[in-house]
Amino acid sequence: MRPAGLATVCNDIVLNGRRRVVGLGSGISTLLLARLLCQRSPLAGFRIATVEHDARWAQWVTEQLDREGIGADVVVVHAPLAPHPRAEQGLSWYDDDALTRGLRNALRGDPIDLLLVDGPPAYVAGQGLARYPALPILYGWLTPGATIVLDDAERPGEQEVLRRWERETGLDFDRRADRAGVAVARIGGAGPVTGPHHG
């Protein structure tokens, strides 16, 4: 993530009191968000789940979190890429069982209030729609008022993903942060939130 995009995410955490964060794709941004939430120490605690398809990278992120002493409330979910009915033909998505099991363990039944979509990799030709399944699959896990952030929003594939998400959900993604490389939307409405389910 570019620094400006990361700043957008950090601002959302601070201004909206985010406590249940899920990131698709892991790395340095995972460490920075964990540091921020540790410093803020919400009274009710926080949980971060970061989903990673590469086992060695997942291990590296876990080791960095442990080295800094900030891994207690962060779960690195290793979910290899696999065929999925929501993925475009020829593309893969995170293994369904590993993703669901990992998120349930990490969130302990709570809904997501910030979803950061920065994976799976979508930069190779022909993989531009690789991140599309994120919202159809995880929409039911989001709490009213939750924020969704899509990284690399200036790329043609992500632009098409945004058009589809807007058409299918009625959300309106703010693309004014193009220089930051992210597009941001917020789930409207309020009312009772049922526990997360997999859809």
GROMACS .gro file of N, CA, C and O in nm, residues 119-182:
model
  256
  119GLY      N    1  -0.553  -0.800  -0.169
  119GLY     CA    2  -0.514  -0.932  -0.217
  119GLY      C    3  -0.639  -1.004  -0.262
  119GLY      O    4  -0.750  -0.958  -0.234
  120PRO      N    5  -0.623  -1.114  -0.335
  120PRO     CA    6  -0.496  -1.172  -0.379
  120PRO      C    7  -0.429  -1.087  -0.487
  120PRO      O    8  -0.488  -0.989  -0.534
  121PRO      N    9  -0.307  -1.126  -0.526
  121PRO     CA   10  -0.237  -1.049  -0.630
  121PRO      C   11  -0.322  -1.035  -0.756
  121PRO      O   12  -0.385  -1.131  -0.800
  122ALA      N   13  -0.322  -0.913  -0.813
  122ALA     CA   14  -0.405  -0.887  -0.931
  122ALA      C   15  -0.331  -0.805  -1.036
  122ALA      O   16  -0.393  -0.745  -1.122
  123TYR      N   17  -0.199  -0.802  -1.028
  123TYR     CA   18  -0.121  -0.716  -1.117
  123TYR      C   19  -0.078  -0.785  -1.246
  123TYR      O   20  -0.043  -0.719  -1.343
  124VAL      N   21  -0.082  -0.917  -1.251
  124VAL     CA   22  -0.040  -0.990  -1.371
  124VAL      C   23  -0.152  -0.984  -1.475
  124VAL      O   24  -0.270  -0.988  -1.441
  125ALA      N   25  -0.114  -0.973  -1.601
  125ALA     CA   26  -0.213  -0.970  -1.709
  125ALA      C   27  -0.308  -1.089  -1.697
  125ALA      O   28  -0.265  -1.202  -1.675
  126GLY      N   29  -0.436  -1.060  -1.710
  126GLY     CA   30  -0.538  -1.164  -1.701
  126GLY      C   31  -0.591  -1.188  -1.561
  126GLY      O   32  -0.685  -1.264  -1.542
  127GLN      N   33  -0.529  -1.124  -1.459
  127GLN     CA   34  -0.574  -1.142  -1.321
  127GLN      C   35  -0.639  -1.017  -1.262
  127GLN      O   36  -0.656  -1.006  -1.142
  128GLY      N   37  -0.676  -0.924  -1.347
  128GLY     CA   38  -0.728  -0.796  -1.300
  128GLY      C   39  -0.853  -0.806  -1.214
  128GLY      O   40  -0.878  -0.717  -1.131
  129LEU      N   41  -0.930  -0.913  -1.228
  129LEU     CA   42  -1.054  -0.927  -1.150
  129LEU      C   43  -1.036  -1.022  -1.032
  129LEU      O   44  -1.135  -1.067  -0.973
  130ALA      N   45  -0.912  -1.051  -0.995
  130ALA     CA   46  -0.885  -1.148  -0.889
  130ALA      C   47  -0.947  -1.109  -0.754
  130ALA      O   48  -0.979  -1.195  -0.673
  131ARG      N   49  -0.965  -0.979  -0.731
  131ARG     CA   50  -1.016  -0.934  -0.601
  131ARG      C   51  -1.168  -0.920  -0.596
  131ARG      O   52  -1.225  -0.888  -0.492
  132TYR      N   53  -1.233  -0.946  -0.708
  132TYR     CA   54  -1.378  -0.929  -0.714
  132TYR      C   55  -1.453  -1.008  -0.606
  132TYR      O   56  -1.546  -0.955  -0.543
  133PRO      N   57  -1.416  -1.136  -0.577
  133PRO     CA   58  -1.497  -1.213  -0.481
  133PRO      C   59  -1.503  -1.155  -0.340
  133PRO      O   60  -1.590  -1.193  -0.262
  134ALA      N   61  -1.413  -1.064  -0.306
  134ALA     CA   62  -1.406  -1.015  -0.168
  134ALA      C   63  -1.541  -0.968  -0.115
  134ALA      O   64  -1.585  -1.010  -0.008
  135LEU      N   65  -1.607  -0.881  -0.188
  135LEU     CA   66  -1.732  -0.825  -0.137
  135LEU      C   67  -1.849  -0.923  -0.145
  135LEU      O   68  -1.923  -0.938  -0.047
  136PRO      N   69  -1.868  -0.995  -0.256
  136PRO     CA   70  -1.976  -1.094  -0.255
  136PRO      C   71  -1.962  -1.197  -0.143
  136PRO      O   72  -2.060  -1.238  -0.082
  137ILE      N   73  -1.839  -1.236  -0.111
  137ILE     CA   74  -1.818  -1.340  -0.010
  137ILE      C   75  -1.826  -1.283   0.132
  137ILE      O   76  -1.882  -1.346   0.221
  138LEU      N   77  -1.773  -1.165   0.155
  138LEU     CA   78  -1.762  -1.112   0.291
  138LEU      C   79  -1.867  -1.006   0.326
  138LEU      O   80  -1.870  -0.959   0.439
  139TYR      N   81  -1.954  -0.971   0.234
  139TYR     CA   82  -2.052  -0.866   0.261
  139TYR      C   83  -2.137  -0.899   0.385
  139TYR      O   84  -2.164  -0.812   0.467
  140GLY      N   85  -2.176  -1.024   0.398
  140GLY     CA   86  -2.258  -1.066   0.512
  140GLY      C   87  -2.186  -1.062   0.646
  140GLY      O   88  -2.248  -1.075   0.750
  141TRP      N   89  -2.053  -1.046   0.643
  141TRP     CA   90  -1.975  -1.037   0.766
  141TRP      C   91  -1.961  -0.892   0.813
  141TRP      O   92  -1.910  -0.868   0.923
  142LEU      N   93  -2.003  -0.795   0.733
  142LEU     CA   94  -1.980  -0.653   0.763
  142LEU      C   95  -2.090  -0.597   0.852
  142LEU      O   96  -2.208  -0.624   0.831
  143THR      N   97  -2.049  -0.513   0.948
  143THR     CA   98  -2.145  -0.447   1.035
  143THR      C   99  -2.197  -0.321   0.966
  143THR      O  100  -2.127  -0.263   0.882
  144PRO      N  101  -2.318  -0.275   0.998
  144PRO     CA  102  -2.362  -0.145   0.947
  144PRO      C  103  -2.261  -0.037   0.986
  144PRO      O  104  -2.213  -0.035   1.100
  145GLY      N  105  -2.228   0.049   0.892
  145GLY     CA  106  -2.128   0.151   0.917
  145GLY      C  107  -1.986   0.109   0.886
  145GLY      O  108  -1.894   0.188   0.896
  146ALA      N  109  -1.967  -0.018   0.847
  146ALA     CA  110  -1.833  -0.067   0.815
  146ALA      C  111  -1.776   0.005   0.693
  146ALA      O  112  -1.850   0.051   0.606
  147THR      N  113  -1.645   0.013   0.689
  147THR     CA  114  -1.575   0.072   0.576
  147THR      C  115  -1.509  -0.038   0.494
  147THR      O  116  -1.455  -0.133   0.549
  148ILE      N  117  -1.516  -0.022   0.361
  148ILE     CA  118  -1.449  -0.113   0.268
  148ILE      C  119  -1.347  -0.031   0.190
  148ILE      O  120  -1.381   0.075   0.135
  149VAL      N  121  -1.223  -0.080   0.186
  149VAL     CA  122  -1.116  -0.011   0.114
  149VAL      C  123  -1.058  -0.108   0.011
  149VAL      O  124  -1.019  -0.220   0.045
  150LEU      N  125  -1.054  -0.064  -0.115
  150LEU     CA  126  -0.990  -0.143  -0.221
  150LEU      C  127  -0.862  -0.073  -0.262
  150LEU      O  128  -0.864   0.044  -0.303
  151ASP      N  129  -0.750  -0.144  -0.250
  151ASP     CA  130  -0.621  -0.089  -0.288
  151ASP      C  131  -0.600  -0.105  -0.439
  151ASP      O  132  -0.666  -0.185  -0.504
  152ASP      N  133  -0.506  -0.028  -0.493
  152ASP     CA  134  -0.471  -0.031  -0.636
  152ASP      C  135  -0.592   0.007  -0.722
  152ASP      O  136  -0.611  -0.045  -0.832
  153ALA      N  137  -0.672   0.101  -0.672
  153ALA     CA  138  -0.800   0.134  -0.735
  153ALA      C  139  -0.786   0.202  -0.870
  153ALA      O  140  -0.884   0.214  -0.943
  154GLU      N  141  -0.666   0.245  -0.906
  154GLU     CA  142  -0.648   0.312  -1.035
  154GLU      C  143  -0.628   0.214  -1.149
  154GLU      O  144  -0.636   0.251  -1.266
  155ARG      N  145  -0.603   0.086  -1.120
  155ARG     CA  146  -0.578  -0.012  -1.225
  155ARG      C  147  -0.709  -0.052  -1.294
  155ARG      O  148  -0.815  -0.053  -1.231
  156PRO      N  149  -0.704  -0.085  -1.423
  156PRO     CA  150  -0.826  -0.119  -1.495
  156PRO      C  151  -0.905  -0.234  -1.433
  156PRO      O  152  -1.028  -0.229  -1.426
  157GLY      N  153  -0.837  -0.337  -1.386
  157GLY     CA  154  -0.907  -0.450  -1.325
  157GLY      C  155  -0.984  -0.409  -1.201
  157GLY      O  156  -1.101  -0.445  -1.184
  158GLU      N  157  -0.920  -0.331  -1.114
  158GLU     CA  158  -0.986  -0.285  -0.993
  158GLU      C  159  -1.100  -0.188  -1.025
  158GLU      O  160  -1.201  -0.186  -0.956
  159GLN      N  161  -1.085  -0.109  -1.131
  159GLN     CA  162  -1.194  -0.021  -1.173
  159GLN      C  163  -1.317  -0.103  -1.211
  159GLN      O  164  -1.431  -0.067  -1.176
  160GLU      N  165  -1.295  -0.213  -1.280
  160GLU     CA  166  -1.408  -0.301  -1.317
  160GLU      C  167  -1.466  -0.368  -1.192
  160GLU      O  168  -1.588  -0.382  -1.180
  161VAL      N  169  -1.380  -0.408  -1.100
  161VAL     CA  170  -1.427  -0.466  -0.974
  161VAL      C  171  -1.518  -0.366  -0.901
  161VAL      O  172  -1.626  -0.401  -0.854
  162LEU      N  173  -1.475  -0.240  -0.894
  162LEU     CA  174  -1.556  -0.137  -0.828
  162LEU      C  175  -1.691  -0.119  -0.897
  162LEU      O  176  -1.794  -0.107  -0.830
  163ARG      N  177  -1.691  -0.117  -1.030
  163ARG     CA  178  -1.818  -0.101  -1.103
  163ARG      C  179  -1.913  -0.216  -1.068
  163ARG      O  180  -2.033  -0.194  -1.045
  164ARG      N  181  -1.860  -0.336  -1.065
  164ARG     CA  182  -1.944  -0.452  -1.032
  164ARG      C  183  -1.995  -0.444  -0.888
  164ARG      O  184  -2.113  -0.470  -0.863
  165TRP      N  185  -1.906  -0.411  -0.795
  165TRP     CA  186  -1.948  -0.401  -0.655
  165TRP      C  187  -2.057  -0.296  -0.638
  165TRP      O  188  -2.154  -0.319  -0.567
  166GLU      N  189  -2.041  -0.182  -0.703
  166GLU     CA  190  -2.142  -0.077  -0.691
  166GLU      C  191  -2.275  -0.121  -0.750
  166GLU      O  192  -2.382  -0.097  -0.691
  167ARG      N  193  -2.270  -0.186  -0.864
  167ARG     CA  194  -2.393  -0.232  -0.929
  167ARG      C  195  -2.464  -0.337  -0.842
  167ARG      O  196  -2.586  -0.337  -0.829
  168GLU      N  197  -2.387  -0.426  -0.780
  168GLU     CA  198  -2.445  -0.538  -0.706
  168GLU      C  199  -2.487  -0.502  -0.564
  168GLU      O  200  -2.576  -0.568  -0.509
  169THR      N  201  -2.425  -0.401  -0.505
  169THR     CA  202  -2.454  -0.370  -0.364
  169THR      C  203  -2.522  -0.235  -0.344
  169THR      O  204  -2.574  -0.209  -0.236
  170GLY      N  205  -2.516  -0.148  -0.446
  170GLY     CA  206  -2.569  -0.013  -0.429
  170GLY      C  207  -2.475   0.080  -0.356
  170GLY      O  208  -2.508   0.195  -0.330
  171LEU      N  209  -2.355   0.032  -0.321
  171LEU     CA  210  -2.256   0.118  -0.255
  171LEU      C  211  -2.201   0.220  -0.354
  171LEU      O  212  -2.201   0.197  -0.474
  172ASP      N  213  -2.151   0.329  -0.300
  172ASP     CA  214  -2.089   0.432  -0.382
  172ASP      C  215  -1.945   0.451  -0.334
  172ASP      O  216  -1.922   0.506  -0.227
  173PHE      N  217  -1.850   0.401  -0.411
  173PHE     CA  218  -1.709   0.410  -0.372
  173PHE      C  219  -1.652   0.547  -0.407
  173PHE      O  220  -1.669   0.595  -0.519
  174ASP      N  221  -1.589   0.608  -0.310
  174ASP     CA  222  -1.524   0.736  -0.329
  174ASP      C  223  -1.389   0.711  -0.397
  174ASP      O  224  -1.301   0.647  -0.340
  175ARG      N  225  -1.375   0.761  -0.518
  175ARG     CA  226  -1.252   0.743  -0.593
  175ARG      C  227  -1.164   0.868  -0.590
  175ARG      O  228  -1.064   0.874  -0.657
  176ARG      N  229  -1.204   0.968  -0.512
  176ARG     CA  230  -1.126   1.091  -0.508
  176ARG      C  231  -0.988   1.068  -0.449
  176ARG      O  232  -0.899   1.149  -0.467
  177ALA      N  233  -0.971   0.956  -0.382
  177ALA     CA  234  -0.841   0.926  -0.322
  177ALA      C  235  -0.750   0.854  -0.423
  177ALA      O  236  -0.659   0.784  -0.384
  178ASP      N  237  -0.777   0.875  -0.554
  178ASP     CA  238  -0.699   0.804  -0.656
  178ASP      C  239  -0.549   0.820  -0.639
  178ASP      O  240  -0.474   0.727  -0.663
  179ARG      N  241  -0.506   0.938  -0.598
  179ARG     CA  242  -0.362   0.956  -0.579
  179ARG      C  243  -0.311   0.868  -0.467
  179ARG      O  244  -0.194   0.834  -0.462
  180ALA      N  245  -0.399   0.833  -0.375
  180ALA     CA  246  -0.362   0.742  -0.266
  180ALA      C  247  -0.369   0.597  -0.311
  180ALA      O  248  -0.322   0.508  -0.243
  181GLY      N  249  -0.433   0.575  -0.427
  181GLY     CA  250  -0.443   0.440  -0.480
  181GLY      C  251  -0.555   0.357  -0.422
  181GLY      O  252  -0.561   0.237  -0.445
  182VAL      N  253  -0.644   0.419  -0.344
  182VAL     CA  254  -0.752   0.343  -0.282
  182VAL      C  255  -0.888   0.401  -0.319
  182VAL      O  256  -0.899   0.519  -0.350
   0.00000   0.00000   0.00000
